[in-house]
Short mmCIF file of C-alpha atoms and ligand atoms in Angstrom, two decimals:
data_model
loop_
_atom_site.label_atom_id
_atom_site.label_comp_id
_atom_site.label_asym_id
_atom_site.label_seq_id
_atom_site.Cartn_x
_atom_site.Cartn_y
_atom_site.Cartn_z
CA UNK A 1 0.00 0.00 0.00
CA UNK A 2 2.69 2.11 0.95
CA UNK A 3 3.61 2.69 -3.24
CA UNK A 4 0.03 1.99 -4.60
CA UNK A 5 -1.45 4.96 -2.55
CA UNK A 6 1.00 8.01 -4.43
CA UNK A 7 0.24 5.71 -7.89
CA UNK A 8 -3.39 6.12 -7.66
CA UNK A 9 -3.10 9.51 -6.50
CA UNK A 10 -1.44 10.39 -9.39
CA UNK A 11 -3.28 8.21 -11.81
CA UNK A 12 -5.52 10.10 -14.54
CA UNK A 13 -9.17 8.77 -13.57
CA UNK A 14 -12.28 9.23 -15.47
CA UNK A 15 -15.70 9.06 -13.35
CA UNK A 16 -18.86 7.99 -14.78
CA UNK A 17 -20.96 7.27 -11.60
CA UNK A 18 -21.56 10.02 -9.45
CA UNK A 19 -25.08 11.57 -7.75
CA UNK A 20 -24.14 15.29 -7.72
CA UNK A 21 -26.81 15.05 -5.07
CA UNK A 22 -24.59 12.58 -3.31
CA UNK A 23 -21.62 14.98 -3.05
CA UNK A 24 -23.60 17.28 -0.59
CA UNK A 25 -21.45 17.23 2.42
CA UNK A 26 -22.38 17.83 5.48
CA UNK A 27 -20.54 21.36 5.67
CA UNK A 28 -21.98 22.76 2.91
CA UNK A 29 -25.84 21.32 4.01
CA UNK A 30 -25.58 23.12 7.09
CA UNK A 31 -24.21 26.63 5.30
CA UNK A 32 -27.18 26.08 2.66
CA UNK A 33 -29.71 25.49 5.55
CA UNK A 34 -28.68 28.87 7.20
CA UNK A 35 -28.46 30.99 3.62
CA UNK A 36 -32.22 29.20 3.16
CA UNK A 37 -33.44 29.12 6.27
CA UNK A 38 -34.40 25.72 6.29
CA UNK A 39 -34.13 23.66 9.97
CA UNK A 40 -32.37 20.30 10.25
CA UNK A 41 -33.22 17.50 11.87
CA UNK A 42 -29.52 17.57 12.73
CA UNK A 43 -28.05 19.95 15.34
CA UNK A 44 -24.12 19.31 14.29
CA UNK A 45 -22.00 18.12 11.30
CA UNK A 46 -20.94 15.04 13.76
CA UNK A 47 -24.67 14.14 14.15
CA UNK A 48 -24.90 14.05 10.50
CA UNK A 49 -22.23 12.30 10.03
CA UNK A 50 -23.22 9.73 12.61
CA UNK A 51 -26.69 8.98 11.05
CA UNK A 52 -25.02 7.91 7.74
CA UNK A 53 -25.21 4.27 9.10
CA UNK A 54 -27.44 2.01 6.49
CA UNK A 55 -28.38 -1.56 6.49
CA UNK A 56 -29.21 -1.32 2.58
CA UNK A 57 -30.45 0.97 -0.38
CA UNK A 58 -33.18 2.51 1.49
CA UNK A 59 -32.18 3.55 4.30
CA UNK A 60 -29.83 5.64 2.71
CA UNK A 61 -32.36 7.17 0.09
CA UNK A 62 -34.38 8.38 3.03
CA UNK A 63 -31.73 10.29 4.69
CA UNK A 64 -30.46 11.46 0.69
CA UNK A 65 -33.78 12.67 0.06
CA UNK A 66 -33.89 14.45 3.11
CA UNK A 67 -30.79 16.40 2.84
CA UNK A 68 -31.05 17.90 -0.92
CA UNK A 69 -33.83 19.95 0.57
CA UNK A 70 -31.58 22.46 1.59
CA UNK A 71 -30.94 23.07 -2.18
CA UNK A 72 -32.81 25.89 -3.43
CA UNK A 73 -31.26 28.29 -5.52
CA UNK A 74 -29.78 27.98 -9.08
CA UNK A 75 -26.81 29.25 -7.40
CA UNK A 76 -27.25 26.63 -4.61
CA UNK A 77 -26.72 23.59 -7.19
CA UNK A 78 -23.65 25.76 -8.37
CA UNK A 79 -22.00 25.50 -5.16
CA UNK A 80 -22.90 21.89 -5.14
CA UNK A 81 -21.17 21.12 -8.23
CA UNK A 82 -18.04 22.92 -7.55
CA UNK A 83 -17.41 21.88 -4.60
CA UNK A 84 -17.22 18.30 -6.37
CA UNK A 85 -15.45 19.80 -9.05
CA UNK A 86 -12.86 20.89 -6.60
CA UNK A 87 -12.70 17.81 -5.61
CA UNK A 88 -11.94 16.43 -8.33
CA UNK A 89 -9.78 18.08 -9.32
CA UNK A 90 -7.50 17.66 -6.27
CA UNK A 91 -7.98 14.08 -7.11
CA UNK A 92 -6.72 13.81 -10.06
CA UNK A 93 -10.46 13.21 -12.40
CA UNK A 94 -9.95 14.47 -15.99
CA UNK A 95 -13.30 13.90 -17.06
CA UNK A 96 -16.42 12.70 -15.18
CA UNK A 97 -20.11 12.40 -16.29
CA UNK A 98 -22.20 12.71 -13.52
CA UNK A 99 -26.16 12.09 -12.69
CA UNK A 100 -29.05 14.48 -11.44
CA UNK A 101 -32.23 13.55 -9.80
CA UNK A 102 -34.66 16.27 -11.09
CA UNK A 103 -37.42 14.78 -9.80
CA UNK A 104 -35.90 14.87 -6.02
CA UNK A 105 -35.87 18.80 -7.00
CA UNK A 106 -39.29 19.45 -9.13
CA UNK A 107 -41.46 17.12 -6.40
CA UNK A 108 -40.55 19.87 -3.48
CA UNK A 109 -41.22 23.17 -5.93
CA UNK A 110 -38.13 23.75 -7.26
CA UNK A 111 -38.26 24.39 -11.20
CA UNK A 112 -36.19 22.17 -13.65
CA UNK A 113 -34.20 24.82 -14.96
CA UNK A 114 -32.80 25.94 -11.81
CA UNK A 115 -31.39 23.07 -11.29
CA UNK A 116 -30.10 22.86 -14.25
CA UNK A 117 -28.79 26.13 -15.01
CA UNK A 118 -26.70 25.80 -11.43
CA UNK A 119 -24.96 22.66 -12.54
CA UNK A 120 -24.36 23.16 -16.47
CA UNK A 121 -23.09 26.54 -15.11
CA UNK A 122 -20.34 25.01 -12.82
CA UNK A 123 -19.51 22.47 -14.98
CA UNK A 124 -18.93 25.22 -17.68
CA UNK A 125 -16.97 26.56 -15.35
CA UNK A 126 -15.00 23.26 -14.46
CA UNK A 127 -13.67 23.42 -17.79
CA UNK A 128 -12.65 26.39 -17.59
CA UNK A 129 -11.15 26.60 -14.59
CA UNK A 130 -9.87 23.23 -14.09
CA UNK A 131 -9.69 21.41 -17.44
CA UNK A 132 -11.93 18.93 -16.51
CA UNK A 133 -14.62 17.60 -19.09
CA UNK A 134 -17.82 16.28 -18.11
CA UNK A 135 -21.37 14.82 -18.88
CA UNK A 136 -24.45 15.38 -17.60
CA UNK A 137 -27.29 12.59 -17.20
CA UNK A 138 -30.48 12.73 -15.80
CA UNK A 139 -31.47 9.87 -13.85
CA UNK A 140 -35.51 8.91 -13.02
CA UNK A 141 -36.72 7.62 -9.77
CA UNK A 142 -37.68 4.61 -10.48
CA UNK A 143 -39.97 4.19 -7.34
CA UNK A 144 -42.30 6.90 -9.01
CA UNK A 145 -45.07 6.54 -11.64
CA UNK A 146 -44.03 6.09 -15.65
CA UNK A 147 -46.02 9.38 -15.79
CA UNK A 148 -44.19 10.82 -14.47
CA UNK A 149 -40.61 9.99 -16.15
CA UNK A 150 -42.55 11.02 -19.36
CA UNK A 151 -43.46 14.39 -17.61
CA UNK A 152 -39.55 14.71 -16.60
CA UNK A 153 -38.29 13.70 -20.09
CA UNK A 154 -40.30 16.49 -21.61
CA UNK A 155 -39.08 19.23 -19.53
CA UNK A 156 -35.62 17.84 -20.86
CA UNK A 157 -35.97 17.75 -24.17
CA UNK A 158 -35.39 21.93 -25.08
CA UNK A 159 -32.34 21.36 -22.90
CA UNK A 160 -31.09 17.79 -24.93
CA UNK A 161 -28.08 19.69 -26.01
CA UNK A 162 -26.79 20.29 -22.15
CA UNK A 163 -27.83 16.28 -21.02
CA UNK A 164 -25.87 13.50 -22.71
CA UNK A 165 -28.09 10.63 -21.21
CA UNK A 166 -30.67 9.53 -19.48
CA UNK A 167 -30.19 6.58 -16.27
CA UNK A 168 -32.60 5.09 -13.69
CA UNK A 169 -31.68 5.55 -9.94
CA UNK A 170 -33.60 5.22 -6.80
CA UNK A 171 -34.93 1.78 -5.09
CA UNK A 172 -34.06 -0.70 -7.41
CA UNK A 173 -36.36 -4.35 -5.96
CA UNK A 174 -39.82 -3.70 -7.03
CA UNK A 175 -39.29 -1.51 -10.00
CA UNK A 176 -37.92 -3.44 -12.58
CA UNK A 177 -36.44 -1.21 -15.62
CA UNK A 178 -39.62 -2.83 -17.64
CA UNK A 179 -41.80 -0.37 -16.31
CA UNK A 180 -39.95 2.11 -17.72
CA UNK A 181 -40.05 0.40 -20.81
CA UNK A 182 -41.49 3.12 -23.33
CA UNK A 183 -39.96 6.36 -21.55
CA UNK A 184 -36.39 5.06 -22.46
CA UNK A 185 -37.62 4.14 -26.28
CA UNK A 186 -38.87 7.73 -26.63
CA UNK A 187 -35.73 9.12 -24.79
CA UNK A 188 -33.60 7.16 -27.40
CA UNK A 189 -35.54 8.24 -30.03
CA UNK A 190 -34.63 11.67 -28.83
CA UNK A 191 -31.24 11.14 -28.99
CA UNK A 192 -30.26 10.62 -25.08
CA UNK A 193 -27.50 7.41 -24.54
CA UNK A 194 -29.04 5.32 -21.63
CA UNK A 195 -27.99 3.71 -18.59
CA UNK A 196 -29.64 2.10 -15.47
CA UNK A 197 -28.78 1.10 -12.31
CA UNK A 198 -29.35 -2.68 -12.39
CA UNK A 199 -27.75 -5.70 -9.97
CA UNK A 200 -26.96 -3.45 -7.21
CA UNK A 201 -30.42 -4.79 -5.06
CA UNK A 202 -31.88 -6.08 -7.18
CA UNK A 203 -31.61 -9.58 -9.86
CA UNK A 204 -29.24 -10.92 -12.81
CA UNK A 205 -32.82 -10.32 -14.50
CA UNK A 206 -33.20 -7.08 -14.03
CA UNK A 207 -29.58 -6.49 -15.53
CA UNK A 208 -31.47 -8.49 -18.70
CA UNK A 209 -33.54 -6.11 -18.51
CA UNK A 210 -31.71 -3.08 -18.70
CA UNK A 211 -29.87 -4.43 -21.68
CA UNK A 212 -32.99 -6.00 -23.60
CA UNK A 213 -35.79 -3.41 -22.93
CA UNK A 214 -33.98 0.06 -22.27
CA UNK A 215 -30.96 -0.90 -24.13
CA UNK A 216 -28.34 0.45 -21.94
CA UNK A 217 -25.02 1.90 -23.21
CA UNK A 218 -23.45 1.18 -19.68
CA UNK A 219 -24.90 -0.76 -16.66
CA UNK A 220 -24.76 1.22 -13.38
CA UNK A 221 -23.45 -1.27 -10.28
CA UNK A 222 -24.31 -4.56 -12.19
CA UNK A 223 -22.70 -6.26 -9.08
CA UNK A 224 -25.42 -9.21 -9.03
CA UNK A 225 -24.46 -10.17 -12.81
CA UNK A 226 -21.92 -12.63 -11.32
CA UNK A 227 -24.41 -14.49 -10.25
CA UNK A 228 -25.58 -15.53 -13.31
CA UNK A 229 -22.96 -17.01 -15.97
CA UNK A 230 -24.76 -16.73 -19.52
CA UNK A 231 -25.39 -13.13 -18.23
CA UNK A 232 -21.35 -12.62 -17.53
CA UNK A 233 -21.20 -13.91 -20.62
CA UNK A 234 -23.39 -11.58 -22.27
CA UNK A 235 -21.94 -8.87 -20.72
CA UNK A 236 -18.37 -9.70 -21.98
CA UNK A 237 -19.13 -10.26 -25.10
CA UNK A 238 -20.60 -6.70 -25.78
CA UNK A 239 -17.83 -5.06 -23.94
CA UNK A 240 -20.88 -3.69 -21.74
CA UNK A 241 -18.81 -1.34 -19.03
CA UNK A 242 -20.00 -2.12 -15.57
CA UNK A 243 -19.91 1.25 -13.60
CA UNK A 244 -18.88 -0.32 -9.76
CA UNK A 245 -18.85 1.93 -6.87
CA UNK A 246 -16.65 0.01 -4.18
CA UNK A 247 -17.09 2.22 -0.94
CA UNK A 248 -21.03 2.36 -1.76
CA UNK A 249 -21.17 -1.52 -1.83
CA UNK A 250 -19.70 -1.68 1.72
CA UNK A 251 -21.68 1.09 3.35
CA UNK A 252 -25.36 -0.31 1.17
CA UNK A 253 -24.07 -3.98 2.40
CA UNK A 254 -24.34 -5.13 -1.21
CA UNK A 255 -20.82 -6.79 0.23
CA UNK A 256 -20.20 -7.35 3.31
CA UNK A 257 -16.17 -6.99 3.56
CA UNK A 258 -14.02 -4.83 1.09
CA UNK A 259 -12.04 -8.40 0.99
CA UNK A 260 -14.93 -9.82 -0.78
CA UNK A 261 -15.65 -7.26 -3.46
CA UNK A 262 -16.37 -8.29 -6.64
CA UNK A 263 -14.31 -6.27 -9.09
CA UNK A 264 -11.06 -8.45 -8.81
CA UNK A 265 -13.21 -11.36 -10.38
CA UNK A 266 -14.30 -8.66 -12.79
CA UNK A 267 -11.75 -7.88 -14.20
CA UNK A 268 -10.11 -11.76 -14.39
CA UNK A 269 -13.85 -12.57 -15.75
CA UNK A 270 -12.87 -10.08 -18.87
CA UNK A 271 -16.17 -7.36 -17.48
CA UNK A 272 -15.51 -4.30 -18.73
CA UNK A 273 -15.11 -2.96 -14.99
CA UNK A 274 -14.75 1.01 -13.99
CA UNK A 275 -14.45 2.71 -10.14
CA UNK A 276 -16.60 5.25 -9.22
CA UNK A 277 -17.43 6.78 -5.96
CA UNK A 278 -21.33 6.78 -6.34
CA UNK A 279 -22.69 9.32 -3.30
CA UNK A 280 -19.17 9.93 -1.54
CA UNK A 281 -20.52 12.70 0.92
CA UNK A 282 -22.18 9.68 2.35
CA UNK A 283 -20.38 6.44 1.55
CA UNK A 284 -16.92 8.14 2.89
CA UNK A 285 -14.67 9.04 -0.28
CA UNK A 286 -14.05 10.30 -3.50
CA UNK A 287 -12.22 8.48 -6.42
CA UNK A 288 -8.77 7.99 -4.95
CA UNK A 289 -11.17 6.77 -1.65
CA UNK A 290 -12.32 4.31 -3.79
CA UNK A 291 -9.57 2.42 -5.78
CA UNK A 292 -7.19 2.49 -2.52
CA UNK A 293 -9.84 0.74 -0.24
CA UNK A 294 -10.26 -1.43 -2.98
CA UNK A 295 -6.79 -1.87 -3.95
CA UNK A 296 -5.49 -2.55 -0.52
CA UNK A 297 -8.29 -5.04 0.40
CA UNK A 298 -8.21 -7.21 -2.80
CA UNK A 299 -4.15 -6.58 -3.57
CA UNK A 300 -4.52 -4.77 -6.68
CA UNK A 301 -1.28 -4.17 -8.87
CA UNK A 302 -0.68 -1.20 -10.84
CA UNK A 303 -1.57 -2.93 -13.98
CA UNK A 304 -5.22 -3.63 -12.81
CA UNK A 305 -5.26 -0.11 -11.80
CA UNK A 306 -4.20 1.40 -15.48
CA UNK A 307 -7.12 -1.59 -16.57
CA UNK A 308 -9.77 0.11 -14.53
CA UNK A 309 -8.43 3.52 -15.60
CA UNK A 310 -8.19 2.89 -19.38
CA UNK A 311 -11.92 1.06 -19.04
CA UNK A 312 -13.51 4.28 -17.79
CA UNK A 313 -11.89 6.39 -20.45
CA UNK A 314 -13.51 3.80 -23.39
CA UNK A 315 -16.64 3.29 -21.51
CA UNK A 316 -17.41 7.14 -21.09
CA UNK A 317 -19.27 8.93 -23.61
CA UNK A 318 -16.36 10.69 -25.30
CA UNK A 319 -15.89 10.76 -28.84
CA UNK A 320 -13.19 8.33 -30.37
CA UNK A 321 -10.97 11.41 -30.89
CA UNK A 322 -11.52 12.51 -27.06
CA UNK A 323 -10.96 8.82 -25.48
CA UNK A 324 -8.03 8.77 -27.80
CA UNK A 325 -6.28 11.57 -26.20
CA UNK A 326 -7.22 10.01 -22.35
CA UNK A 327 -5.90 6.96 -23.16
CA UNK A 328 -3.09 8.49 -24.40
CA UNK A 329 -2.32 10.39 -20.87
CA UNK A 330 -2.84 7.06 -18.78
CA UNK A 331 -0.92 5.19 -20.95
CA UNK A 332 1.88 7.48 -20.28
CA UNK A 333 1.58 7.71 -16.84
CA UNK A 334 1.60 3.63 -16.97
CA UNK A 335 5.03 3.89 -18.75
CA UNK A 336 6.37 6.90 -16.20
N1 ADE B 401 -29.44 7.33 -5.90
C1 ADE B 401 -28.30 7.82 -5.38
N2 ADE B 401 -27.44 6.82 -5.14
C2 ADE B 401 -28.03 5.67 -5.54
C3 ADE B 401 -27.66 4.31 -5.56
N3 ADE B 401 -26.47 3.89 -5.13
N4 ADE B 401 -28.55 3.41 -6.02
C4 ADE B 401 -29.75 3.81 -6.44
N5 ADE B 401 -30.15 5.07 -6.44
C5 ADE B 401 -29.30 6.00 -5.99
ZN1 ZN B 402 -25.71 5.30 -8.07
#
């Protein structure tokens, strides 16, 4: 650990699974709260920090749910997505695509283009600033109606030239991506690339799913495809990108112990594997968070590292010519 820790540090990392609603720390809830005037449930950053304690899926969308309340103002989801952007780049993330929940936002009053506005306006600004490219997808919650997905997908279509893609978040067992079935066809027929969160909770067949009836360009999680080996297959075969989010997994209990992760056996099963860091205000870490605790518990080597690295860069949503130059800059650094 002692050399992998400066080598992932250092590593150029791409991110392509990411709630910008899940990078709310604590900090900057409380400072929101005040500027809105909006009363917590919490009375310190410590008693936040301490009620980030789940069993599963659930009980952390409760408590997620509960703290992007505090976000109001266009300039609200700014400071949300620079203070991620920051992060990343003191981490070392040359390009990330990153999800919204608009629905979390429009449900409590909040109109779609403020939310918007605030995040395509830091991101803007992240590649300005920074250097850092990005994405932007907008994710339904699939524990609400197929109404209203439709409803959110036609407040995004004037703006299709500021989202890349559309994904499905939220609780995952009960809500199958089939009942989202004809949202996703019109949102491809619109142009938007699609993922879904599939295998995290929930079965190998909703993973089927996501592939057969939404017809995913990238599965988000896909953890429970292992259990099922004409699906691995499948999955390999297509060069499907699985988007894992290590430090998530331990704190949802997907697994149980880092030392029993799943992405070693990824990669030696030829998936298409990435590391991503999911909802890190609340799961404990950022990127580099993510491929040391991962790293030191399953004995990674530098060259699985540069794997996982040069998998995010093809997976992502970059043109050839853009990948091209990303692969180009960790394929250096693999050589340096
Ligand atoms: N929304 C935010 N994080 C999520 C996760 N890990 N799974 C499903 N929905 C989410
Ligand atoms: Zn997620």
């Amino acid at each position: 650990m002692v050399e992998i820790a400066p080598f992932i540090e250092k590593l150029p990392k791409v991110e392509l699974h990411l709630h910008i609603e899940g990078s709310l720390e604590p900090e900057l809830m409380f400072s929101l709260a005040q500027r809105n005037k909006i009363k917590l449930p919490f009375k310190s950053v410590e008693e936040v920090r301490k009620a980030y304690d789940f069993s599963n899926l659930q009980d952390f969308l409760d408590i997620y749910y509960q703290g992007m309340g505090v976000l109001q103002t266009e300039q609200d989801f700014y400071d949300l997505t620079w203070a991620y952007l920051e992060k990343c780049a003191a981490q070392n993330v040359i390009h990330t695509e990153i999800f919204f929940d608009p629905q979390g936002h429009t449900g409590r009053g909040i109109k779609f283009e403020t939310v918007l506005n605030g995040i395509t306006r830091a991101l803007d600004d992240g590649k300005k600033k920074f250097g850092i490219s990005s994405g932007l997808i907008m994710c339904f919650l699939r524990h609400l109606s197929e109404e209203a997905a439709f409803k959110t997908l036609e407040q995004a279509i004037p703006y299709k030239s500021r989202i890349i893609g559309v994904g499905l978040d939220s609780s995952e067992k009960g809500h199958p991506p089939s009942k989202f079935a004809r949202v996703f066809a019109k949102a491809r027929t619109e142009g938007f690339l699609i993922v879904a969160h599939a295998g995290e909770e929930g079965p190998p067949e909703y993973v089927w799913e996501a592939l057969d009836v939404l017809k995913v360009n990238r599965i988000d999680h896909g953890n429970r495809s292992l259990e099922d080996t004409a699906l691995v297959a499948r999955l390999v075969k297509e060069g499907m990108a699985l988007t894992v989010c290590p430090l998530s997994n331990l704190k949802l209990c997907v697994v149980r112990d880092m030392r029993n992760h799943p992405l070693k056996k990824m990669l030696e099963l030829g998936l298409k594997a990435t590391v991503n860091s999911d909802d890190p205000a609340y799961f404990g870490g950022y990127m580099n968070d993510n491929y040391k605790a991962v790293a030191k518990a399953l004995n990674l080597e530098k060259s699985h590292l540069l794997t996982l690295a040069r998998n995010s860069v093809e997976a992502s949503f970059l043109t050839d010519a853009e990948k091209s130059v990303l692969l180009q800059k960790v394929n250096a650094y693999g050589r340096s």
